[in-house]
PDB file of C-alpha atoms in Angstrom:
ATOM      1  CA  UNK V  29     -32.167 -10.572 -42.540  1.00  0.00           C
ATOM      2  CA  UNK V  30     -35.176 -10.322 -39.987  1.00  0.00           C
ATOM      3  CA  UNK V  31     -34.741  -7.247 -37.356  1.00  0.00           C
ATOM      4  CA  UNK V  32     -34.362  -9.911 -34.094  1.00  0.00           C
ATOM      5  CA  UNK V  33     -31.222 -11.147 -35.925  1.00  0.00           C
ATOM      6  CA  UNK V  34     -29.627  -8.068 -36.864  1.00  0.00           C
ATOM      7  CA  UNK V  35     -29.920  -6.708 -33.004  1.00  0.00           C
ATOM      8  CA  UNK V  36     -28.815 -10.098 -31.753  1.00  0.00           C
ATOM      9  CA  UNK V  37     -25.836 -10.121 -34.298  1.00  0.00           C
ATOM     10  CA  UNK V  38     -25.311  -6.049 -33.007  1.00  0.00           C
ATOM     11  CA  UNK V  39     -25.704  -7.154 -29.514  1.00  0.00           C
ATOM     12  CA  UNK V  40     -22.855 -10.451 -29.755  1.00  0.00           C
ATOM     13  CA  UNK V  41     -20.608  -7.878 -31.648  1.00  0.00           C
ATOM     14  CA  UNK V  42     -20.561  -5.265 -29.285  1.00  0.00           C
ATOM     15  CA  UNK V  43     -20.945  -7.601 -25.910  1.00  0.00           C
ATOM     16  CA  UNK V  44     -17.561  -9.498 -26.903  1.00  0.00           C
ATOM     17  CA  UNK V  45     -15.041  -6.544 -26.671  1.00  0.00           C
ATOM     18  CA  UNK V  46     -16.581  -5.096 -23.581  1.00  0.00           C
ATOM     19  CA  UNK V  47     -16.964  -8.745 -21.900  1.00  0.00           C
ATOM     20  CA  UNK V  48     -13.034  -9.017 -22.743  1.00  0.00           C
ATOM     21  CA  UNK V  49     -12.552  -5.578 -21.443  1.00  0.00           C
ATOM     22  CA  UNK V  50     -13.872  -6.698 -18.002  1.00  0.00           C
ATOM     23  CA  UNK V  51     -11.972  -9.415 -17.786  1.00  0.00           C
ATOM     24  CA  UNK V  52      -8.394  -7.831 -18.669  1.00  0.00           C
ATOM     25  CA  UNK V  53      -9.610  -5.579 -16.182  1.00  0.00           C
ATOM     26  CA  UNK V  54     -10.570  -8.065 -13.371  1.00  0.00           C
ATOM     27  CA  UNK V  55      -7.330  -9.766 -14.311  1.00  0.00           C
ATOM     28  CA  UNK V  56      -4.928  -6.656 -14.009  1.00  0.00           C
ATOM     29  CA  UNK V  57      -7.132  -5.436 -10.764  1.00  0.00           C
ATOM     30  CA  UNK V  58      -6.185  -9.040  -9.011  1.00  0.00           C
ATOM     31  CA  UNK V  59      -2.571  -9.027  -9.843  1.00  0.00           C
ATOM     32  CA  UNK V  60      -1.886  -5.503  -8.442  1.00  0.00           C
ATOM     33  CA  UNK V  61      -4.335  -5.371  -5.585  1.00  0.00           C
ATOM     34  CA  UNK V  62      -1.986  -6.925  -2.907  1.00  0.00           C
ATOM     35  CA  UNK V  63      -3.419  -5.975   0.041  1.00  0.00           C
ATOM     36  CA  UNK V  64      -2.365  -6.847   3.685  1.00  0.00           C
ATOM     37  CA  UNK V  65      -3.702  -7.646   6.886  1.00  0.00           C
ATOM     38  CA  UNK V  66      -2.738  -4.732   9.185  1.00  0.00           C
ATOM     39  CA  UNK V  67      -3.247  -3.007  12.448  1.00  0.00           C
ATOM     40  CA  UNK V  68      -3.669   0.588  13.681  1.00  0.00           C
ATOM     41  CA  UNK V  69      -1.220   0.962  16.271  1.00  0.00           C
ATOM     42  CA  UNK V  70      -2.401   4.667  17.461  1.00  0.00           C
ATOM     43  CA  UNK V  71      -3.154   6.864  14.590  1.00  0.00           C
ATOM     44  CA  UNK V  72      -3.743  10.147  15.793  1.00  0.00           C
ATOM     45  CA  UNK V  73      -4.700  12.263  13.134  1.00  0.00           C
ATOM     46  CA  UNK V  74      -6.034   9.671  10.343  1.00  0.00           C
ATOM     47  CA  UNK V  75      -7.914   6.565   9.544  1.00  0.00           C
ATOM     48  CA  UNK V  76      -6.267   4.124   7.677  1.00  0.00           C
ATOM     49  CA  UNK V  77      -8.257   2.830   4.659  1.00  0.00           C
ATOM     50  CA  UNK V  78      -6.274   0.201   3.080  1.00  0.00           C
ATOM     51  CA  UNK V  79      -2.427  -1.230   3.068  1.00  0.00           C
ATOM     52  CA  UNK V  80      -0.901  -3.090   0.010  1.00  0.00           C
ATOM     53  CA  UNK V  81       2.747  -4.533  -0.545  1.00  0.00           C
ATOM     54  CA  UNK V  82       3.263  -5.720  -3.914  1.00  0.00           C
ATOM     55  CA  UNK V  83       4.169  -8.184  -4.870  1.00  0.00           C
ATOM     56  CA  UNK V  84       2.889  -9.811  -1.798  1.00  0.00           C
ATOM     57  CA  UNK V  85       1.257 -13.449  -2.959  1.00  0.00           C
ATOM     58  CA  UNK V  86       0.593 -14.799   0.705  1.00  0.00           C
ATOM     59  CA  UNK V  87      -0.434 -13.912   4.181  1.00  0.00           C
ATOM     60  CA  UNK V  88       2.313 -12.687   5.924  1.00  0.00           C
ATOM     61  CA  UNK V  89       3.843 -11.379   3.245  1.00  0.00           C
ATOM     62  CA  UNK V  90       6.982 -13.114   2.105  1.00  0.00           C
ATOM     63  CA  UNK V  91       9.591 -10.200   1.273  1.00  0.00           C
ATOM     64  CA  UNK V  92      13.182 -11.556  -0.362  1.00  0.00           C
ATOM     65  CA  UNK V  93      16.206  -9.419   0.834  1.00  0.00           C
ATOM     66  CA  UNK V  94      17.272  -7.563  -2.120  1.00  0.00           C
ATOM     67  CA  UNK V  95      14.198  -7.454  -4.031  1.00  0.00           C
ATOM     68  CA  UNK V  96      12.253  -4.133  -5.002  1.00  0.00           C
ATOM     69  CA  UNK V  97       9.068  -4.128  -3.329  1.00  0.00           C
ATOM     70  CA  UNK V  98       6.121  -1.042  -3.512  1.00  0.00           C
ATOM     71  CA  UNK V  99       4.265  -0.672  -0.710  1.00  0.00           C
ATOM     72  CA  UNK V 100       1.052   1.688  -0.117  1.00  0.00           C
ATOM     73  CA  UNK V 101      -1.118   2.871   2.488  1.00  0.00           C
ATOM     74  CA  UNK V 102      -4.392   4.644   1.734  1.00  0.00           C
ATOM     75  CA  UNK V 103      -5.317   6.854   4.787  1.00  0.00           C
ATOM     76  CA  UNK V 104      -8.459   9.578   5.068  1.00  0.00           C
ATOM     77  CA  UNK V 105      -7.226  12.936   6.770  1.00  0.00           C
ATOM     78  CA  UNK V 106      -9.184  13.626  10.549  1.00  0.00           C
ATOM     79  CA  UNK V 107      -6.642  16.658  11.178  1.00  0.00           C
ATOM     80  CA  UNK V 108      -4.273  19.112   9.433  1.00  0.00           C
ATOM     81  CA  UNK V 109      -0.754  18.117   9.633  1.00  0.00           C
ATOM     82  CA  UNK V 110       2.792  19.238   8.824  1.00  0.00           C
ATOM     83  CA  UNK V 111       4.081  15.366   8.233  1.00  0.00           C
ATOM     84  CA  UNK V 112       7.816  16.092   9.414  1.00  0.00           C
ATOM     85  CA  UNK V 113       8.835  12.178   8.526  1.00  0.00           C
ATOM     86  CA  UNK V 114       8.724   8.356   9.048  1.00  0.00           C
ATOM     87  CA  UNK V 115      10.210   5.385  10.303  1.00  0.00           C
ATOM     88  CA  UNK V 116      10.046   1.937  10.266  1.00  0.00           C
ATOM     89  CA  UNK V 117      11.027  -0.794  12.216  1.00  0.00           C
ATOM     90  CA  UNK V 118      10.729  -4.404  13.426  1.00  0.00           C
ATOM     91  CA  UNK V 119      11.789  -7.181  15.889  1.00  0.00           C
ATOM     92  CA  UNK V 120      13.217 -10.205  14.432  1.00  0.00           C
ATOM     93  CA  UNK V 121      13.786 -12.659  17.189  1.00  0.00           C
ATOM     94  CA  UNK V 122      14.708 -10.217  20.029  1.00  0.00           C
ATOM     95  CA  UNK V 123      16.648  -8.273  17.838  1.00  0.00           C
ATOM     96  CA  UNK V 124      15.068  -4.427  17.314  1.00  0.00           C
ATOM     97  CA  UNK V 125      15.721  -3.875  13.288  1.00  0.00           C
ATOM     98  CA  UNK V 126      15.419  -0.256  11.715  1.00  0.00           C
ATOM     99  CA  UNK V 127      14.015  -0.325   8.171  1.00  0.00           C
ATOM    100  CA  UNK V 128      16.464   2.179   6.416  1.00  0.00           C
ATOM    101  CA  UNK V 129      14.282   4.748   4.433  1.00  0.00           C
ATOM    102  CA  UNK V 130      15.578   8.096   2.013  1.00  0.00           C
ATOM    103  CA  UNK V 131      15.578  11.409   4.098  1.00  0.00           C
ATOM    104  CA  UNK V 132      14.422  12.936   1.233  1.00  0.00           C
ATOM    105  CA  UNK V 133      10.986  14.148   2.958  1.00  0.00           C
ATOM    106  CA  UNK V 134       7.537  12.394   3.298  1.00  0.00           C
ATOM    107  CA  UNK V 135       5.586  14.570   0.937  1.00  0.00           C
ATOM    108  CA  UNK V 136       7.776  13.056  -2.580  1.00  0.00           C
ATOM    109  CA  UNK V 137       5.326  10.242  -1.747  1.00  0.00           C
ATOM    110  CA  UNK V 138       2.522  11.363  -1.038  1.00  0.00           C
ATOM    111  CA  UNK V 139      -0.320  11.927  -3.288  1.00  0.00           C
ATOM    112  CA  UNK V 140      -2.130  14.142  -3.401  1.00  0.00           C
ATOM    113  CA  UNK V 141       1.008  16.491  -1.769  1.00  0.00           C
ATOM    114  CA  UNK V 142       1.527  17.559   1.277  1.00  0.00           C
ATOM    115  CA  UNK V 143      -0.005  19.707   3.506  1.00  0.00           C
ATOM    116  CA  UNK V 144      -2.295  17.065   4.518  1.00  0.00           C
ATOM    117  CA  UNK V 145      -5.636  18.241   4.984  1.00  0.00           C
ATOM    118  CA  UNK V 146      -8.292  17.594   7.097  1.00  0.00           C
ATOM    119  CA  UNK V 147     -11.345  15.473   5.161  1.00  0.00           C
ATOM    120  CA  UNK V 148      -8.453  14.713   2.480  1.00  0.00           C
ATOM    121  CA  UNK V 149      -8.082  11.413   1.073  1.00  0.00           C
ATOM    122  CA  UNK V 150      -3.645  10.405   0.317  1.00  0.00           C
ATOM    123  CA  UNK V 151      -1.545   7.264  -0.034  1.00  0.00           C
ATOM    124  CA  UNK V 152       1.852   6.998   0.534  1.00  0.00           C
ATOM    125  CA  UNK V 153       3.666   4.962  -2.104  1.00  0.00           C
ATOM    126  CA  UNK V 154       7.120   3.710  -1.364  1.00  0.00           C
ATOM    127  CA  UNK V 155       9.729   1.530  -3.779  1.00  0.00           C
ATOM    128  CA  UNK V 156      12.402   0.203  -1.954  1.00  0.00           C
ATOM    129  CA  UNK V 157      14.817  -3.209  -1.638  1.00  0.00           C
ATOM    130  CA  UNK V 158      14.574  -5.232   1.498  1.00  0.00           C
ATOM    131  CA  UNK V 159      18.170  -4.959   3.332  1.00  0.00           C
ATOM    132  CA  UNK V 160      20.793  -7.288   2.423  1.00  0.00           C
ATOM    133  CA  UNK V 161      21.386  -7.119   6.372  1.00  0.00           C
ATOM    134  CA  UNK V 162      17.658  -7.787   7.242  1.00  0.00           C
ATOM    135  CA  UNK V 163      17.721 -10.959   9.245  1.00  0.00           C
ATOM    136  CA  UNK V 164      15.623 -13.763   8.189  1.00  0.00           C
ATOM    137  CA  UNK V 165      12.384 -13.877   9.901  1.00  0.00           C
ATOM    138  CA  UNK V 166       9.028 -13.503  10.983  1.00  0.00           C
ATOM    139  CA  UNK V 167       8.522  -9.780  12.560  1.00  0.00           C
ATOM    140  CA  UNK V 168       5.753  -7.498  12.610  1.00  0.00           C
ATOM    141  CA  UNK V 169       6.636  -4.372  10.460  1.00  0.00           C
ATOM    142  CA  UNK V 170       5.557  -0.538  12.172  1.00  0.00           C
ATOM    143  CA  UNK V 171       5.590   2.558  10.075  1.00  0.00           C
ATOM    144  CA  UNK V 172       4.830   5.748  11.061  1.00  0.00           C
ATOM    145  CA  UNK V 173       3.980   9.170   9.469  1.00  0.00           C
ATOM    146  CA  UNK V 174       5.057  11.333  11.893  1.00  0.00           C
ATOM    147  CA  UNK V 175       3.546  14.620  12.517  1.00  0.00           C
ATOM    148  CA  UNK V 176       4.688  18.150  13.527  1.00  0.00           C
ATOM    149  CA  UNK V 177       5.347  17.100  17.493  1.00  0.00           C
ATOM    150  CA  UNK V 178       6.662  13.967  16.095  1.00  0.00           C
ATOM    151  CA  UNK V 179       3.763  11.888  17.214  1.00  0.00           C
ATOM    152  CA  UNK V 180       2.060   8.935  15.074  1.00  0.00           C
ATOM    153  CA  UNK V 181      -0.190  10.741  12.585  1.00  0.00           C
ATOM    154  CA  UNK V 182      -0.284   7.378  10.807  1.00  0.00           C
ATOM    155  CA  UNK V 183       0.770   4.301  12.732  1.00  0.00           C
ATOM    156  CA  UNK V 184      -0.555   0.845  10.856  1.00  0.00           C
ATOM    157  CA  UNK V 185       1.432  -2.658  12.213  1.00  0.00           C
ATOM    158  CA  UNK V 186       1.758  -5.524   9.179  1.00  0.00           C
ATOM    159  CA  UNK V 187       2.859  -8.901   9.727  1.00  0.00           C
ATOM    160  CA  UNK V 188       5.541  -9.994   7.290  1.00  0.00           C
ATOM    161  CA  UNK V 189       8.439 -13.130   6.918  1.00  0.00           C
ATOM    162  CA  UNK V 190      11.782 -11.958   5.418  1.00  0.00           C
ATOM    163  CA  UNK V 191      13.429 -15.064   3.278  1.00  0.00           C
TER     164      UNK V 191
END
C-alpha cells in the first residue's frame, strides 16, 4: 500500500469516532440546554447570565402539576452577599400564587457555595414538583435570591403556562 492511502485509511479511522463523538455531544447538549426567555426584574447585586427549566420543549414553558421539573439560573457576582433566602411567586388570573420552596437554606443549591463573592460565577439548581394546587394558567413566574437586608440580589421574571 502507497503512503497517500495508508494516511487516508488513518485519517477515515480516526475521523469516524471523533465525528460520532460530536454528534452524541451536540445531541445530549440540545436535549438538556432548555433555556428560557426571561427578564431582570431589579437585580441588585448580580447579572444574570442564563435561565433554563428542563424539561421545557416550548416558549412559555409548559409545566404539568405534579411533575419534577429542574430549573437553573446562571448569575455572575457584582457584590458580596450573605444570600439569607428566596421566594417565588406568580399571578394566575388575578389570583397572587406562592411557589412553595424547602426552608432548608439557599446555599444547598448553589454552586460553587455560598458566600457569594464578588467577580464569582454560581447557578442555582432547583428540583421540585409543580403544586397539585397550582391553578391552570398562563402567569409570569418571579424568583428572588434574597440578600442580607432582604432585597433582590437576584430577581429574573420567566413566562410560563401551568397544564
Amino acid at each position: 500500500m502507497n503512503s497517500e492511502k495508508v494516511n487516508m485509511l488513518l485519517t477515515s479511522q480516526t475521523m469516524k469516532p471523533f465525528n460520532v463523538l460530536m454528534c452524541g455531544m451536540a445531541a445530549f447538549l440540545a436535549g438538556v440546554t432548555d433555556a428560557v426567555t426571561f427578564r431582570d426584574c431589579g437585580s441588585t447585586g448580580a447579572r444574570v447570565t442564563g435561565v433554563e427549566i428542563s424539561p421545557c420543549d416550548s416558549e412559555p414553558c409548559a409545566l404539568r402539576r405534579g411533575v419534577n421539573y429542574i430549573a437553573r439560573v446562571a448569575f455572575k457576582a457584582n457584590a458580596n452577599s450573605d444570600t439569607t433566602g428566596f421566594s417565588a411567586h406568580g399571578t394566575v388570573g388575578s389570583r397572587p400564587m406562592a411557589v412553595p420552596l424547602p426552608s432548608n437554606g439557599v446555599c444547598v443549591y448553589l454552586f460553587p457555595p455560598c458566600p457569594i463573592q464578588a467577580g464569582g460565577s454560581y447557578v442555582y439548581s432547583y428540583t421540585g414538583a409543580v403544586s397539585l394546587n397550582f391553578p391552570l394558567g398562563v402567569t409570569t413566574l418571579r424568583w428572588e435570591l434574597l440578600d442580607g437586608t432582604g432585597a433582590p440580589f437576584v430577581c429574573i421574571e420567566i413566562p410560563v403556562r401551568v397544564v
